[in-house]
mmCIF file of C-alpha atoms in Angstrom:
data_model
loop_
_atom_site.group_PDB
_atom_site.id
_atom_site.type_symbol
_atom_site.label_atom_id
_atom_site.label_comp_id
_atom_site.label_asym_id
_atom_site.label_seq_id
_atom_site.Cartn_x
_atom_site.Cartn_y
_atom_site.Cartn_z
ATOM 1 C CA MET A 1 0.000 0.000 0.000
ATOM 2 C CA LEU A 2 1.406 3.389 -0.956
ATOM 3 C CA SER A 3 -0.779 5.765 1.040
ATOM 4 C CA LYS A 4 -3.070 7.673 -1.382
ATOM 5 C CA VAL A 5 -0.565 7.788 -4.217
ATOM 6 C CA ILE A 6 -2.068 5.626 -6.933
ATOM 7 C CA LEU A 7 0.080 5.075 -9.981
ATOM 8 C CA THR A 8 -1.579 4.442 -13.310
ATOM 9 C CA MET A 9 -0.663 4.349 -16.962
ATOM 10 C CA ALA A 10 -3.727 6.400 -17.866
ATOM 11 C CA LEU A 11 -5.995 9.047 -16.400
ATOM 12 C CA CYS A 12 -9.285 8.361 -14.659
ATOM 13 C CA GLY A 13 -12.249 9.209 -16.835
ATOM 14 C CA ALA A 14 -12.951 8.406 -20.450
ATOM 15 C CA THR A 15 -9.354 8.328 -21.623
ATOM 16 C CA SER A 16 -8.698 5.987 -24.495
ATOM 17 C CA GLU A 17 -5.681 3.703 -24.433
ATOM 18 C CA ALA A 18 -4.573 5.101 -27.775
ATOM 19 C CA ALA A 19 -4.373 8.604 -26.360
ATOM 20 C CA PHE A 20 -1.537 7.537 -24.100
ATOM 21 C CA SER A 21 0.408 5.223 -26.374
ATOM 22 C CA MET A 22 3.938 6.550 -26.390
ATOM 23 C CA GLY A 23 7.344 5.495 -27.556
ATOM 24 C CA LYS A 24 10.123 5.129 -25.036
ATOM 25 C CA PRO A 25 13.900 4.881 -25.128
ATOM 26 C CA ALA A 26 15.678 1.718 -24.086
ATOM 27 C CA ASP A 27 16.354 3.037 -20.576
ATOM 28 C CA VAL A 28 12.654 3.225 -19.671
ATOM 29 C CA ALA A 29 12.226 -0.227 -18.193
ATOM 30 C CA GLU A 30 9.398 -2.547 -19.074
ATOM 31 C CA GLY A 31 7.124 -3.742 -16.320
ATOM 32 C CA ASN A 32 5.705 -2.170 -13.193
ATOM 33 C CA PRO A 33 8.307 -1.084 -10.600
ATOM 34 C CA TYR A 34 5.754 -1.519 -7.820
ATOM 35 C CA ALA A 35 4.792 -5.038 -8.877
ATOM 36 C CA ASP A 36 8.466 -5.964 -9.164
ATOM 37 C CA ALA A 37 9.583 -4.440 -5.835
ATOM 38 C CA SER A 38 10.451 -6.779 -2.970
ATOM 39 C CA ALA A 39 9.648 -4.113 -0.365
ATOM 40 C CA PHE A 40 8.564 -0.479 -0.045
ATOM 41 C CA TYR A 41 10.365 2.141 2.020
ATOM 42 C CA VAL A 42 8.959 3.094 5.432
ATOM 43 C CA ASN A 43 10.486 6.412 6.461
ATOM 44 C CA PRO A 44 11.774 6.490 10.073
ATOM 45 C CA SER A 45 11.102 10.246 10.228
ATOM 46 C CA TYR A 46 7.450 9.594 9.412
ATOM 47 C CA VAL A 47 7.281 6.885 12.082
ATOM 48 C CA THR A 48 8.740 9.275 14.672
ATOM 49 C CA GLU A 49 6.260 12.022 13.783
ATOM 50 C CA LEU A 50 3.386 9.570 13.919
ATOM 51 C CA GLN A 51 4.492 8.316 17.310
ATOM 52 C CA GLY A 52 4.121 11.841 18.663
ATOM 53 C CA SER A 53 0.458 11.770 17.671
ATOM 54 C CA ILE A 54 0.001 8.248 19.022
ATOM 55 C CA ASP A 55 1.303 9.332 22.411
ATOM 56 C CA THR A 56 -1.441 11.952 22.777
ATOM 57 C CA ALA A 57 -4.305 9.980 21.191
ATOM 58 C CA SER A 58 -6.733 7.494 22.677
ATOM 59 C CA GLY A 59 -9.327 4.929 21.706
ATOM 60 C CA THR A 60 -10.014 4.191 18.058
ATOM 61 C CA VAL A 61 -7.866 7.086 16.861
ATOM 62 C CA LYS A 62 -4.852 5.714 18.727
ATOM 63 C CA GLN A 63 -5.358 2.246 17.267
ATOM 64 C CA THR A 64 -5.740 3.644 13.760
ATOM 65 C CA LEU A 65 -2.547 5.667 14.097
ATOM 66 C CA LYS A 66 -0.679 2.613 15.362
ATOM 67 C CA SER A 67 -1.809 0.652 12.306
ATOM 68 C CA MET A 68 -0.274 3.320 10.078
ATOM 69 C CA LYS A 69 3.255 3.118 11.503
ATOM 70 C CA ASP A 70 4.507 0.470 9.097
ATOM 71 C CA VAL A 71 2.672 1.734 6.008
ATOM 72 C CA PRO A 72 5.063 2.844 3.232
ATOM 73 C CA SER A 73 4.433 6.260 1.730
ATOM 74 C CA ALA A 74 5.814 8.633 -0.859
ATOM 75 C CA TYR A 75 7.929 11.515 0.462
ATOM 76 C CA TRP A 76 7.404 15.080 -0.735
ATOM 77 C CA ILE A 77 10.584 16.958 -1.670
ATOM 78 C CA ASP A 78 8.839 20.324 -1.551
ATOM 79 C CA VAL A 79 11.734 22.552 -0.438
ATOM 80 C CA LYS A 80 15.379 22.794 -1.409
ATOM 81 C CA SER A 81 16.536 21.923 2.094
ATOM 82 C CA LYS A 82 15.152 18.384 1.746
ATOM 83 C CA ILE A 83 17.649 17.358 -0.938
ATOM 84 C CA THR A 84 20.889 16.840 0.990
ATOM 85 C CA GLY A 85 21.482 15.788 4.574
ATOM 86 C CA ASN A 86 22.144 12.800 6.774
ATOM 87 C CA GLY A 87 18.673 12.342 8.246
ATOM 88 C CA THR A 88 15.701 10.636 6.631
ATOM 89 C CA SER A 89 14.009 13.965 6.032
ATOM 90 C CA SER A 90 16.217 14.428 2.959
ATOM 91 C CA VAL A 91 16.629 12.634 -0.366
ATOM 92 C CA GLN A 92 20.242 11.855 0.434
ATOM 93 C CA GLY A 93 19.426 10.492 3.881
ATOM 94 C CA ILE A 94 16.455 8.445 2.684
ATOM 95 C CA LEU A 95 18.420 6.820 -0.122
ATOM 96 C CA SER A 96 21.412 6.164 2.154
ATOM 97 C CA ASP A 97 19.102 4.449 4.633
ATOM 98 C CA ALA A 98 17.424 2.394 1.901
ATOM 99 C CA ALA A 99 20.787 1.411 0.399
ATOM 100 C CA SER A 100 22.019 0.178 3.785
ATOM 101 C CA GLN A 101 19.288 -2.459 4.013
ATOM 102 C CA SER A 102 20.039 -6.005 2.923
ATOM 103 C CA THR A 103 17.452 -5.722 0.172
ATOM 104 C CA PRO A 104 16.974 -2.034 -0.649
ATOM 105 C CA PRO A 105 13.251 -1.188 -0.718
ATOM 106 C CA LEU A 106 11.631 0.888 -3.436
ATOM 107 C CA VAL A 107 11.634 4.596 -2.578
ATOM 108 C CA THR A 108 8.991 6.966 -3.980
ATOM 109 C CA LEU A 109 9.848 10.685 -4.043
ATOM 110 C CA ILE A 110 7.633 13.547 -5.155
ATOM 111 C CA VAL A 111 9.437 16.297 -7.072
ATOM 112 C CA TYR A 112 7.630 19.520 -6.168
ATOM 113 C CA ASP A 113 9.263 22.940 -6.236
ATOM 114 C CA LEU A 114 8.493 24.621 -9.578
ATOM 115 C CA PRO A 115 8.587 28.424 -9.665
ATOM 116 C CA ASN A 116 5.085 29.794 -8.959
ATOM 117 C CA ARG A 117 3.813 26.321 -8.114
ATOM 118 C CA ASP A 118 0.119 25.712 -7.399
ATOM 119 C CA CYS A 119 -0.881 28.743 -9.458
ATOM 120 C CA LYS A 120 -4.650 28.266 -9.180
ATOM 121 C CA ALA A 121 -5.308 27.316 -5.563
ATOM 122 C CA LYS A 122 -2.079 28.707 -4.075
ATOM 123 C CA ALA A 123 -2.648 26.313 -1.183
ATOM 124 C CA SER A 124 0.991 25.213 -1.174
ATOM 125 C CA ASN A 125 2.901 28.235 -2.431
ATOM 126 C CA GLY A 126 6.505 27.316 -3.008
ATOM 127 C CA GLU A 127 9.786 28.887 -2.083
ATOM 128 C CA ILE A 128 10.796 29.625 -5.699
ATOM 129 C CA CYS A 129 9.097 32.471 -7.562
ATOM 130 C CA CYS A 130 9.316 34.109 -10.958
ATOM 131 C CA ILE A 131 8.886 37.454 -9.195
ATOM 132 C CA TYR A 132 9.059 37.848 -5.420
ATOM 133 C CA ASN A 133 6.861 40.049 -3.266
ATOM 134 C CA ASP A 134 8.565 41.988 -0.496
ATOM 135 C CA ASP A 135 7.503 39.324 2.023
ATOM 136 C CA GLY A 136 9.140 36.534 -0.017
ATOM 137 C CA THR A 137 5.915 35.110 -1.445
ATOM 138 C CA CYS A 138 5.294 34.822 -5.170
ATOM 139 C CA ASP A 139 3.822 37.695 -7.156
ATOM 140 C CA TYR A 140 1.330 35.857 -9.355
ATOM 141 C CA ASP A 141 -0.263 39.052 -10.640
ATOM 142 C CA THR A 142 2.691 40.343 -12.665
ATOM 143 C CA ASN A 143 3.603 38.731 -15.974
ATOM 144 C CA PRO A 144 7.217 37.546 -15.527
ATOM 145 C CA GLY A 145 7.905 36.987 -19.222
ATOM 146 C CA THR A 146 10.154 33.940 -19.417
ATOM 147 C CA CYS A 147 10.713 33.621 -15.641
ATOM 148 C CA ASP A 148 14.470 33.456 -16.180
ATOM 149 C CA ASP A 149 15.445 34.186 -12.582
ATOM 150 C CA GLY A 150 12.981 31.719 -11.088
ATOM 151 C CA LEU A 151 13.980 28.975 -13.495
ATOM 152 C CA LYS A 152 17.681 29.523 -12.815
ATOM 153 C CA GLU A 153 17.013 29.121 -9.102
ATOM 154 C CA TYR A 154 14.956 25.980 -9.789
ATOM 155 C CA TYR A 155 17.718 24.465 -11.919
ATOM 156 C CA ASP A 156 20.734 25.478 -9.816
ATOM 157 C CA ASP A 157 19.343 25.026 -6.322
ATOM 158 C CA TYR A 158 16.771 22.268 -6.705
ATOM 159 C CA ILE A 159 16.851 20.075 -9.818
ATOM 160 C CA ASP A 160 20.616 19.883 -10.376
ATOM 161 C CA PRO A 161 21.414 19.019 -6.719
ATOM 162 C CA PHE A 162 18.511 16.533 -6.739
ATOM 163 C CA ALA A 163 19.946 14.891 -9.850
ATOM 164 C CA SER A 164 23.419 14.756 -8.294
ATOM 165 C CA VAL A 165 22.121 12.860 -5.275
ATOM 166 C CA LEU A 166 20.130 10.456 -7.450
ATOM 167 C CA SER A 167 23.215 9.679 -9.528
ATOM 168 C CA ASP A 168 25.028 8.493 -6.394
ATOM 169 C CA PHE A 169 22.382 5.807 -5.885
ATOM 170 C CA GLU A 170 21.849 4.826 -9.524
ATOM 171 C CA GLY A 171 21.394 1.059 -9.660
ATOM 172 C CA LYS A 172 21.691 0.735 -5.867
ATOM 173 C CA VAL A 173 18.145 1.612 -4.793
ATOM 174 C CA PRO A 174 14.918 1.239 -6.819
ATOM 175 C CA ILE A 175 13.514 4.769 -7.145
ATOM 176 C CA VAL A 176 10.257 6.218 -8.442
ATOM 177 C CA LEU A 177 9.878 9.953 -9.031
ATOM 178 C CA ILE A 178 6.492 11.661 -9.338
ATOM 179 C CA ILE A 179 6.885 14.932 -11.212
ATOM 180 C CA GLU A 180 5.419 18.279 -10.100
ATOM 181 C CA PRO A 181 1.835 17.547 -8.952
ATOM 182 C CA ASP A 182 -0.937 19.726 -10.414
ATOM 183 C CA SER A 183 1.410 21.621 -12.739
ATOM 184 C CA LEU A 184 0.378 20.284 -16.160
ATOM 185 C CA ALA A 185 -3.212 19.896 -14.957
ATOM 186 C CA ASN A 186 -3.294 23.617 -14.237
ATOM 187 C CA MET A 187 -1.850 24.339 -17.672
ATOM 188 C CA ALA A 188 -4.444 22.080 -19.279
ATOM 189 C CA THR A 189 -7.481 23.612 -17.585
ATOM 190 C CA ASN A 190 -6.715 26.910 -15.875
ATOM 191 C CA MET A 191 -5.012 29.166 -18.410
ATOM 192 C CA ALA A 192 -7.956 31.589 -18.195
ATOM 193 C CA ASP A 193 -6.787 32.331 -14.667
ATOM 194 C CA THR A 194 -4.262 35.196 -14.740
ATOM 195 C CA HIS A 195 -2.122 33.620 -12.041
ATOM 196 C CA CYS A 196 -1.715 30.423 -14.055
ATOM 197 C CA ALA A 197 -1.206 32.282 -17.331
ATOM 198 C CA ASN A 198 1.602 34.216 -15.637
ATOM 199 C CA SER A 199 3.148 30.952 -14.441
ATOM 200 C CA ALA A 200 2.937 29.047 -17.724
ATOM 201 C CA SER A 201 6.424 29.911 -18.929
ATOM 202 C CA ALA A 202 7.930 28.513 -15.735
ATOM 203 C CA TYR A 203 5.961 25.287 -16.023
ATOM 204 C CA GLU A 204 6.449 24.620 -19.726
ATOM 205 C CA THR A 205 10.199 25.230 -19.484
ATOM 206 C CA GLY A 206 10.906 23.855 -16.013
ATOM 207 C CA ILE A 207 9.093 20.538 -16.318
ATOM 208 C CA PRO A 208 10.991 19.240 -19.383
ATOM 209 C CA TYR A 209 14.283 20.335 -17.799
ATOM 210 C CA ALA A 210 13.444 18.508 -14.577
ATOM 211 C CA ILE A 211 12.370 15.306 -16.310
ATOM 212 C CA LYS A 212 15.312 15.108 -18.696
ATOM 213 C CA THR A 213 17.893 16.057 -16.061
ATOM 214 C CA LEU A 214 16.640 13.611 -13.445
ATOM 215 C CA LYS A 215 16.281 10.756 -15.938
ATOM 216 C CA THR A 216 19.757 11.365 -17.329
ATOM 217 C CA ALA A 217 21.242 11.313 -13.830
ATOM 218 C CA CYS A 218 19.343 8.166 -12.866
ATOM 219 C CA PRO A 219 18.445 6.036 -15.890
ATOM 220 C CA SER A 220 17.050 3.270 -13.689
ATOM 221 C CA CYS A 221 14.626 5.669 -11.976
ATOM 222 C CA SER A 222 10.997 5.356 -13.053
ATOM 223 C CA LEU A 223 9.410 8.755 -13.723
ATOM 224 C CA TYR A 224 5.665 9.351 -13.545
ATOM 225 C CA MET A 225 4.092 12.641 -14.603
ATOM 226 C CA ASP A 226 1.349 13.784 -12.266
ATOM 227 C CA ALA A 227 -2.075 13.722 -13.941
ATOM 228 C CA ALA A 228 -4.272 15.143 -11.143
ATOM 229 C CA HIS A 229 -7.395 12.985 -10.638
ATOM 230 C CA GLY A 230 -10.535 11.910 -12.451
ATOM 231 C CA GLY A 231 -12.648 14.737 -11.069
ATOM 232 C CA TRP A 232 -10.217 17.229 -12.608
ATOM 233 C CA LEU A 233 -8.963 15.708 -15.855
ATOM 234 C CA GLY A 234 -11.634 13.078 -16.390
ATOM 235 C CA TRP A 235 -13.474 15.279 -18.916
ATOM 236 C CA GLU A 236 -12.698 15.198 -22.626
ATOM 237 C CA ASP A 237 -11.649 18.828 -22.880
ATOM 238 C CA GLY A 238 -9.336 18.440 -19.886
ATOM 239 C CA TYR A 239 -7.594 15.206 -20.754
ATOM 240 C CA THR A 240 -7.199 16.005 -24.442
ATOM 241 C CA SER A 241 -5.533 19.292 -23.517
ATOM 242 C CA PHE A 242 -3.313 17.421 -21.057
ATOM 243 C CA VAL A 243 -2.276 14.878 -23.700
ATOM 244 C CA SER A 244 -1.434 17.676 -26.126
ATOM 245 C CA LEU A 245 0.757 19.334 -23.500
ATOM 246 C CA VAL A 246 2.670 16.128 -22.836
ATOM 247 C CA LYS A 247 3.339 15.754 -26.553
ATOM 248 C CA ASP A 248 4.232 19.413 -27.078
ATOM 249 C CA LEU A 249 6.728 19.402 -24.218
ATOM 250 C CA GLY A 250 8.523 16.368 -25.667
ATOM 251 C CA ILE A 251 8.594 14.494 -22.350
ATOM 252 C CA GLU A 252 6.665 11.322 -23.134
ATOM 253 C CA THR A 253 9.678 9.203 -24.020
ATOM 254 C CA TYR A 254 11.225 9.799 -20.598
ATOM 255 C CA LEU A 255 8.150 8.740 -18.634
ATOM 256 C CA ARG A 256 7.203 5.324 -17.288
ATOM 257 C CA GLY A 257 3.605 6.515 -16.928
ATOM 258 C CA PHE A 258 1.277 8.874 -15.103
ATOM 259 C CA ALA A 259 0.355 9.281 -11.442
ATOM 260 C CA THR A 260 -3.130 10.198 -10.242
ATOM 261 C CA ASN A 261 -4.593 10.981 -6.818
ATOM 262 C CA VAL A 262 -1.333 12.480 -5.544
ATOM 263 C CA ALA A 263 -2.159 16.015 -4.357
ATOM 264 C CA ASN A 264 -5.899 15.468 -4.152
ATOM 265 C CA TYR A 265 -7.954 12.314 -4.091
ATOM 266 C CA GLN A 266 -10.779 11.044 -6.253
ATOM 267 C CA THR A 267 -12.002 7.481 -5.937
ATOM 268 C CA ILE A 268 -11.607 5.400 -9.083
ATOM 269 C CA GLY A 269 -15.257 4.285 -9.079
ATOM 270 C CA THR A 270 -16.931 3.143 -12.294
ATOM 271 C CA GLN A 271 -15.663 4.654 -15.526
ATOM 272 C CA CYS A 272 -18.247 6.754 -17.345
ATOM 273 C CA ALA A 273 -19.067 6.378 -21.012
ATOM 274 C CA SER A 274 -17.789 9.165 -23.250
ATOM 275 C CA ASP A 275 -21.273 10.693 -23.597
ATOM 276 C CA VAL A 276 -21.870 11.024 -19.818
ATOM 277 C CA ASP A 277 -21.152 14.283 -18.009
ATOM 278 C CA CYS A 278 -21.815 14.033 -14.257
ATOM 279 C CA ILE A 279 -21.857 17.816 -13.790
ATOM 280 C CA GLN A 280 -23.537 19.313 -16.842
ATOM 281 C CA GLY A 281 -25.319 16.263 -18.216
ATOM 282 C CA PRO A 282 -26.409 14.236 -19.979
ATOM 283 C CA GLY A 283 -26.260 11.189 -17.747
ATOM 284 C CA LYS A 284 -26.071 12.777 -14.291
ATOM 285 C CA ASP A 285 -28.062 9.837 -12.913
ATOM 286 C CA ASP A 286 -25.740 7.242 -14.409
ATOM 287 C CA PRO A 287 -24.269 4.842 -11.778
ATOM 288 C CA CYS A 288 -20.804 6.062 -12.753
ATOM 289 C CA CYS A 289 -21.707 9.454 -11.237
ATOM 290 C CA ALA A 290 -22.262 7.964 -7.773
ATOM 291 C CA ASP A 291 -20.691 10.301 -5.208
ATOM 292 C CA PRO A 292 -20.484 8.455 -1.855
ATOM 293 C CA CYS A 293 -17.851 10.810 -0.454
ATOM 294 C CA GLY A 294 -19.629 14.028 -1.451
ATOM 295 C CA LEU A 295 -16.863 15.151 -3.789
ATOM 296 C CA LEU A 296 -18.923 16.101 -6.831
ATOM 297 C CA THR A 297 -18.877 19.811 -5.979
ATOM 298 C CA GLN A 298 -15.075 19.692 -6.001
ATOM 299 C CA TYR A 299 -14.866 18.405 -9.568
ATOM 300 C CA ASN A 300 -12.958 20.784 -11.830
ATOM 301 C CA ARG A 301 -15.543 21.333 -14.549
#
């Protein structure tokens, strides 16, 4: 079990298999790295943090938390300071710990520090900006042009050091990288939003650089491009725009597949037919539109 990170070779929704057929170079391995893994990495730092909650909990909550202690999970590398270091709160420390085990477990890392990240919701504003406000936050309102300064910071201080660490563990630890959650989904659906339009240059230039640099440094790493979730990209206009972006950016041959349900969660459920639209109709009463968790209002439509 990998927490709520569900890896797939296609998006939820009415995506056709043909839409995601893609060539790949010889260094993109066949098979499923998760099916082939002998074990999955359980981060000691996560266990320690969880124990703090266990110590103050009681009853059913305490028992639930205890059951989570040995559950593997992906680790978000969402700031530059998480790249190097000796502890298991860093890429370097995590991979060193995994490599020290008799059979190194598969490690899943989430690459997440694009300039102007999370342009629509701004719920997880990053530390790298195209243009900085006086308080250090990102100025999403000003068009940055090509975002040269932000991209240089992203390359020099985040992606290149990340790649250097990965290269040290090439072939020693099985590694999966999930690339920049919500970034291409925002480009596919939210370009009418000024904040996302002003961030597009950073995304469309930074993502290919990240993917190619990380894959070159670690050919055995399996890279998955984030593809949001079915409630966001499960509509024809959304997923066709997403597919076009993947092709236009020239990244498909470096990818093992796509990851859904990473930064937000939508149950897989029953796939709808191409003529069903659960929000606008027709077919709102179709069984595929069942909404047991009350998430329909959160669909990006």
